[in-house]
CSV table of C-alpha atoms in Angstrom, one decimal:
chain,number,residue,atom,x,y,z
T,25,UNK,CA,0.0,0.0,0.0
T,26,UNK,CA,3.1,2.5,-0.1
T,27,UNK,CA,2.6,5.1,-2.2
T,28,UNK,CA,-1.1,5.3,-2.4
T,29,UNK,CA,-1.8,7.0,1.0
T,30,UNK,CA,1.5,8.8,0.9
T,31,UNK,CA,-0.5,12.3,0.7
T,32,UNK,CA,2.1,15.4,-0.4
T,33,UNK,CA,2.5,17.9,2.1
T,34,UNK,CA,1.1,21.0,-0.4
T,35,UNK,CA,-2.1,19.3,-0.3
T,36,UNK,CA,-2.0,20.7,3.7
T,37,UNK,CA,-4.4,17.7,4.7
T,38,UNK,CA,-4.1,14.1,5.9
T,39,UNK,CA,-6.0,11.4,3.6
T,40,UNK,CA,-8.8,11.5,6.5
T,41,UNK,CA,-8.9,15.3,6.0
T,42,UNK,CA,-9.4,15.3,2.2
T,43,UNK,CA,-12.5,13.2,2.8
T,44,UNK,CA,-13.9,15.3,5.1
T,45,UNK,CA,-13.5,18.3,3.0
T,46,UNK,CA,-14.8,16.0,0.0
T,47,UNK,CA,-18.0,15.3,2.0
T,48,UNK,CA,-18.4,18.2,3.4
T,49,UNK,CA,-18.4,19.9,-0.4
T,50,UNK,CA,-20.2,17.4,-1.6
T,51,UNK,CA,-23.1,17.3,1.3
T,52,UNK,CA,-23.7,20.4,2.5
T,53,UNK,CA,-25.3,21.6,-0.9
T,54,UNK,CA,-27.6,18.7,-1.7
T,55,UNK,CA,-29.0,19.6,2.1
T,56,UNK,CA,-29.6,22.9,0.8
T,57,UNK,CA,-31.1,22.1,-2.2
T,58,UNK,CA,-33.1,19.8,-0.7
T,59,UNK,CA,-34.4,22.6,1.5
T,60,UNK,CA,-35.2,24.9,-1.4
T,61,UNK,CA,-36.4,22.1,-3.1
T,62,UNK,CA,-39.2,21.4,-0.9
T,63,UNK,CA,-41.0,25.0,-0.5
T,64,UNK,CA,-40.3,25.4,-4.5
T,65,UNK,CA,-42.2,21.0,-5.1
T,66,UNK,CA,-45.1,22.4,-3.2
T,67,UNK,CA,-45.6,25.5,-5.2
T,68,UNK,CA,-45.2,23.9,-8.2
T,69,UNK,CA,-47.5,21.2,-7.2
T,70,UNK,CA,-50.6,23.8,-6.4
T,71,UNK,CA,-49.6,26.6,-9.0
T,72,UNK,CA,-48.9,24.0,-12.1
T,73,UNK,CA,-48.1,26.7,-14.4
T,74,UNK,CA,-44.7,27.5,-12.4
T,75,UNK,CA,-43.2,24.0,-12.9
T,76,UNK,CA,-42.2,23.8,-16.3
T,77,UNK,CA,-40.5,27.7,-16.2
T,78,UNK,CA,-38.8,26.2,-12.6
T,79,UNK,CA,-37.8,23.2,-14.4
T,80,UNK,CA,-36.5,24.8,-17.7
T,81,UNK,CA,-34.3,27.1,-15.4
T,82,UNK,CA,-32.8,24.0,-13.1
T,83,UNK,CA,-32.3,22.6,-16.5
T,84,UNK,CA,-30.4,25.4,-17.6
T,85,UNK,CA,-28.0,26.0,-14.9
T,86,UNK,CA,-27.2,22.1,-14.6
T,87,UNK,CA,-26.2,22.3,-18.4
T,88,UNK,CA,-23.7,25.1,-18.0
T,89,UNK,CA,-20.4,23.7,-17.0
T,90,UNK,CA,-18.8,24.1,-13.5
T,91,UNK,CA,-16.1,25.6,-14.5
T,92,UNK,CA,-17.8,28.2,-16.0
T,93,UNK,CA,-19.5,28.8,-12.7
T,94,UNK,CA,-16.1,28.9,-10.7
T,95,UNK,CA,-15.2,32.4,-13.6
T,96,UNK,CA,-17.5,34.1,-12.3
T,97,UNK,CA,-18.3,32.8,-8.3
T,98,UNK,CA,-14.6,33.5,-8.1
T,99,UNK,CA,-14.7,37.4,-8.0
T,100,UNK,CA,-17.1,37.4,-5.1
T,101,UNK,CA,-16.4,34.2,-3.3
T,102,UNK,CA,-12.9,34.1,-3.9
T,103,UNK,CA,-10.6,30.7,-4.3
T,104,UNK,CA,-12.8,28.9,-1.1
T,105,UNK,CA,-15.4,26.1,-0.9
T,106,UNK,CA,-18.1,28.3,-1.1
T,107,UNK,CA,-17.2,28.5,-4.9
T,108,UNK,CA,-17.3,24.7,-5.2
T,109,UNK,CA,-20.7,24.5,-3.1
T,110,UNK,CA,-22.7,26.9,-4.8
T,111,UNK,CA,-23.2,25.3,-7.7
T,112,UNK,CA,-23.8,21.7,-6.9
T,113,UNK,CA,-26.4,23.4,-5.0
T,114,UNK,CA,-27.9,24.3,-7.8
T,115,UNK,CA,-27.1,21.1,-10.0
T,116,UNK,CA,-28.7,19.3,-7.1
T,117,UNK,CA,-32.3,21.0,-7.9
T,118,UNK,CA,-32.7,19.5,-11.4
T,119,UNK,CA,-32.9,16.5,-9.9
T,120,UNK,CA,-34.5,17.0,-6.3
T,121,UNK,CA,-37.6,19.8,-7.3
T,122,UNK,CA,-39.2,16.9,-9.8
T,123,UNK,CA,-38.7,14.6,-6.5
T,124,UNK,CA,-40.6,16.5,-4.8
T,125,UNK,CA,-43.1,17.0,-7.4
T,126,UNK,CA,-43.2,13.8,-8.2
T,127,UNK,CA,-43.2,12.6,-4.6
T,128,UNK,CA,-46.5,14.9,-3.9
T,129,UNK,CA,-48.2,14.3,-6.5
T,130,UNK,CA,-48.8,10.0,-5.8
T,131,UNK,CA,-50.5,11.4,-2.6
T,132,UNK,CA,-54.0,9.8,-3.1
T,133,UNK,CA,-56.7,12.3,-3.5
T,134,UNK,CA,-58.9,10.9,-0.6
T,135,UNK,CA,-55.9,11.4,2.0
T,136,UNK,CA,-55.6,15.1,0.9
T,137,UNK,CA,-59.5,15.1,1.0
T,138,UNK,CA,-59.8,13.5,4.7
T,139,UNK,CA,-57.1,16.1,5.8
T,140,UNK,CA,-58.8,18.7,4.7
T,141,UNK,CA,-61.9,17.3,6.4
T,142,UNK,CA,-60.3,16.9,9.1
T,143,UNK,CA,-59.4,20.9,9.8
T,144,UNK,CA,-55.7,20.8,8.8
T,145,UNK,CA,-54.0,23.5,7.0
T,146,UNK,CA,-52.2,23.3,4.0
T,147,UNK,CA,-48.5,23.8,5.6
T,148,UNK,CA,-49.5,21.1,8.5
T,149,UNK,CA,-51.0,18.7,5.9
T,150,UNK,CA,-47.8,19.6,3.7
T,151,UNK,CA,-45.5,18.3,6.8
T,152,UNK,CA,-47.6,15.9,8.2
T,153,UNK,CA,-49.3,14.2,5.6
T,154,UNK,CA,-47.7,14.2,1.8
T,155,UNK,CA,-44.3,14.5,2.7
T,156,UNK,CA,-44.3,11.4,4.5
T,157,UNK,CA,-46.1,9.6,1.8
T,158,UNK,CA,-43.7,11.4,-0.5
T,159,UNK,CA,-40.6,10.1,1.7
T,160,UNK,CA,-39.7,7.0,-1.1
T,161,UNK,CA,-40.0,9.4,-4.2
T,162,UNK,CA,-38.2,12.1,-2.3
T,163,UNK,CA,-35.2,10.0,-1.1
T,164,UNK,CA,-34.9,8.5,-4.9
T,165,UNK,CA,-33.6,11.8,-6.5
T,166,UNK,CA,-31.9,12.3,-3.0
T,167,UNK,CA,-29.2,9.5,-3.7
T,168,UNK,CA,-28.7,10.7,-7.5
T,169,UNK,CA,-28.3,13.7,-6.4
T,170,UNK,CA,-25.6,12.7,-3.7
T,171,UNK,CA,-23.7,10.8,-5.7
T,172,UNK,CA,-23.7,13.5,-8.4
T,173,UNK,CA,-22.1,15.8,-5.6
T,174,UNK,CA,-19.5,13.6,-4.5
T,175,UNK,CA,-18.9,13.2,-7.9
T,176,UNK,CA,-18.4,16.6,-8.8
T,177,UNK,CA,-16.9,17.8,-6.3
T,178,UNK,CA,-13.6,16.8,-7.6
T,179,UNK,CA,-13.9,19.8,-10.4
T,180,UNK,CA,-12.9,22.1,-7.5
T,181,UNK,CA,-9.4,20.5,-7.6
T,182,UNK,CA,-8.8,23.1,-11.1
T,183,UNK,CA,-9.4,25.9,-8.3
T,184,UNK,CA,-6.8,26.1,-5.6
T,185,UNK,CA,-7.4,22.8,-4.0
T,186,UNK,CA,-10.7,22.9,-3.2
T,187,UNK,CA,-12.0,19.5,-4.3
T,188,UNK,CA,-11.6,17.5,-1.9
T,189,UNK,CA,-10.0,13.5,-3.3
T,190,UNK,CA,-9.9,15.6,-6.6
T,191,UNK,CA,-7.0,17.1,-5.5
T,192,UNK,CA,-4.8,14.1,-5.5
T,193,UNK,CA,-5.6,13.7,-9.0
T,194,UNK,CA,-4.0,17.2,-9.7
T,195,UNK,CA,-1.4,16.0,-7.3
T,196,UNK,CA,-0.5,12.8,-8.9
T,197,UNK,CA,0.2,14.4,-12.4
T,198,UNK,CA,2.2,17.2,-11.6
T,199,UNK,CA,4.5,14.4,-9.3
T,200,UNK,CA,4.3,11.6,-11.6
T,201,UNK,CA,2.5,9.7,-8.8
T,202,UNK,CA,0.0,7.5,-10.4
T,203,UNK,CA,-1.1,5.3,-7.5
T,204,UNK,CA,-2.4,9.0,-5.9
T,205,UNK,CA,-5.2,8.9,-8.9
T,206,UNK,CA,-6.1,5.4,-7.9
T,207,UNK,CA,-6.5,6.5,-4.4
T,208,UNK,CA,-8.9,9.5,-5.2
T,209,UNK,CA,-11.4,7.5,-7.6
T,210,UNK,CA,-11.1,4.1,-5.8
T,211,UNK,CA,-12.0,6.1,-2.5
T,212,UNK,CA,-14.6,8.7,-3.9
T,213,UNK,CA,-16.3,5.4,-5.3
T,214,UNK,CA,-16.2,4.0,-2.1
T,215,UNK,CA,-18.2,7.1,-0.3
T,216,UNK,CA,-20.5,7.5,-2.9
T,217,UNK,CA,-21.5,3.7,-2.4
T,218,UNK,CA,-21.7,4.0,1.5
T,219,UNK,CA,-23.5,7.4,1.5
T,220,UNK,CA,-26.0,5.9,-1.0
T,221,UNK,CA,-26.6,2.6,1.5
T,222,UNK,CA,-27.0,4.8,4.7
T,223,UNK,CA,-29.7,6.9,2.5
T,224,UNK,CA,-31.4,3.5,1.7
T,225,UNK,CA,-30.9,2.9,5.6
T,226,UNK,CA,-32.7,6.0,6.3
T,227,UNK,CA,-35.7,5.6,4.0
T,228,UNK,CA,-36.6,2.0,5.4
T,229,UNK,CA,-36.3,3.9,8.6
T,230,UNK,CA,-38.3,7.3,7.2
T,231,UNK,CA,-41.0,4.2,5.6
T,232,UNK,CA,-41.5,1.5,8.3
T,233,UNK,CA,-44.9,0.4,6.2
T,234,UNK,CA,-42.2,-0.2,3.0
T,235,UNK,CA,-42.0,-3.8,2.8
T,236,UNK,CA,-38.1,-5.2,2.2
T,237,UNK,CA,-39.1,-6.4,-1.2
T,238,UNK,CA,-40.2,-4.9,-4.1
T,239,UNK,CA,-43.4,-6.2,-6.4
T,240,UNK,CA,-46.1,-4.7,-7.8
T,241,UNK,CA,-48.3,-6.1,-4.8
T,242,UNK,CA,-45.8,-4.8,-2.2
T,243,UNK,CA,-46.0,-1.2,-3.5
T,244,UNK,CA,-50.1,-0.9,-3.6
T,245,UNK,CA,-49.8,-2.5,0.0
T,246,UNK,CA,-47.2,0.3,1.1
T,247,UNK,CA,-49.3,2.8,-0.8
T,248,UNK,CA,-52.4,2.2,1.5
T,249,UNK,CA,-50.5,1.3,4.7
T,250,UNK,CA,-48.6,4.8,3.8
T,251,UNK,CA,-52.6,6.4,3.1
T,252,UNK,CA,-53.8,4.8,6.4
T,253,UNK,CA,-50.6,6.0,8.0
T,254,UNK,CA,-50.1,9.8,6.6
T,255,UNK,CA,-54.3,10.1,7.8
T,256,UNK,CA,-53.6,9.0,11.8
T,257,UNK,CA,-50.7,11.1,12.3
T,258,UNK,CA,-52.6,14.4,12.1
T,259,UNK,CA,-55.1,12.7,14.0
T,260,UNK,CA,-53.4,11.7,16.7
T,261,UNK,CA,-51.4,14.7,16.8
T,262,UNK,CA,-54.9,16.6,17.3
């Protein structure tokens, strides 16, 4: 294993540092764009006409290249991690606003009825009603979106050493070190693959009517125990 943990002191940070600094890049702006995501999903859900402008626009910025982004976050936010943040924040809503959407939208009709009948207003019946039911939908574009960030955030290596594993693969071509490359994608593969099974962890914790298996008959029984489930919880919080 010589050589491939060997990390040069320029980089400033231990191999447990750099991934760190890699998941704290790559994490921090899903969690934000999840955030925005879910006040922007419900609006588009009750004012349809907004959706396809909000989606052309996520569209837009995911298409135009980091790099790009870095010319002109630089000027304002300067060689830091904020540069390398802001837009996988951004990148991160193409994929987590039709989540959402998506994720409200296969709340049954009848469960949105009975809330209503019930007396609960639209943010309480937003919380406590679809987004549970939306949990499985939600936490779908969650994982792509995750390992999209940790995936991207290598790009901030091209500005000052800011990405995290990435910057071992600057590293290993300006010291002829090959095995340092081998290091940065074998390891940011690794992370992407363990952040991805605790999210799975965390929806079968988020979805305790989800049965383990998959099957058409498994997903209409988690769609009613999720129904049956989404219209107590306002009731017994009442």
């Amino acid at each position: 294993m010589n050589g491939f943990f060997d990390i040069p002191s320029d980089l400033q940070h231990s191999y447990g540092g750099l991934i760190a600094i890699h998941l704290q890049e790559a994490l921090v702006p899903v969690l934000v764009g999840l955030l925005l995501a879910l006040p922007i999903g419900l609006l588009c859900v009750h004012y349809d006409w907004i959706y396809g402008p909000v989606l052309w626009t996520s569209t837009v910025l995911y298409a135009i290249p980091s790099i790009a982004f870095f010319v002109v976050l630089i000027d304002y936010t300067g060689l830091s991690q904020l540069t390398v943040m802001i837009p996988l924040c951004l990148y991160s809503l193409v994929v987590l606003v039709p989540a959402v959407v998506d994720g409200i939208r296969s709340v049954p009709e009848e469960t949105n009825a009975a809330a209503s009948a019930m007396g609960i207003g639209l943010a309480r019946r937003y919380l406590q009603v679809q987004l549970p039911i939306a949990v499985p939908a939600i936490m779908a574009g969650l994982r792509v979106a995750v390992a999209s960030s940790i995936s991207l955030v290598s790009v901030g290596a091209l500005i000052g050493n800011q990405g995290g594993l990435g910057n071992l693969l600057t590293t290993a071509q300006l010291y002829g070190r090959p095995r340092l490359a081998v290091t940065s994608v074998v390891t940011t593969a690794a992370l992407a693959i363990v952040i991805d099974a605790l999210l799975v962890l965390l929806r079968r914790v988020l979805t305790p009517w989800e049965p383990p298996s998959g099957g058409a008959a498994g997903r209409s029984g988690a769609v009613t125990t999720a129904e049956d489930a989404a219209t107590r919880t306002p009731e017994g919080a009442s």
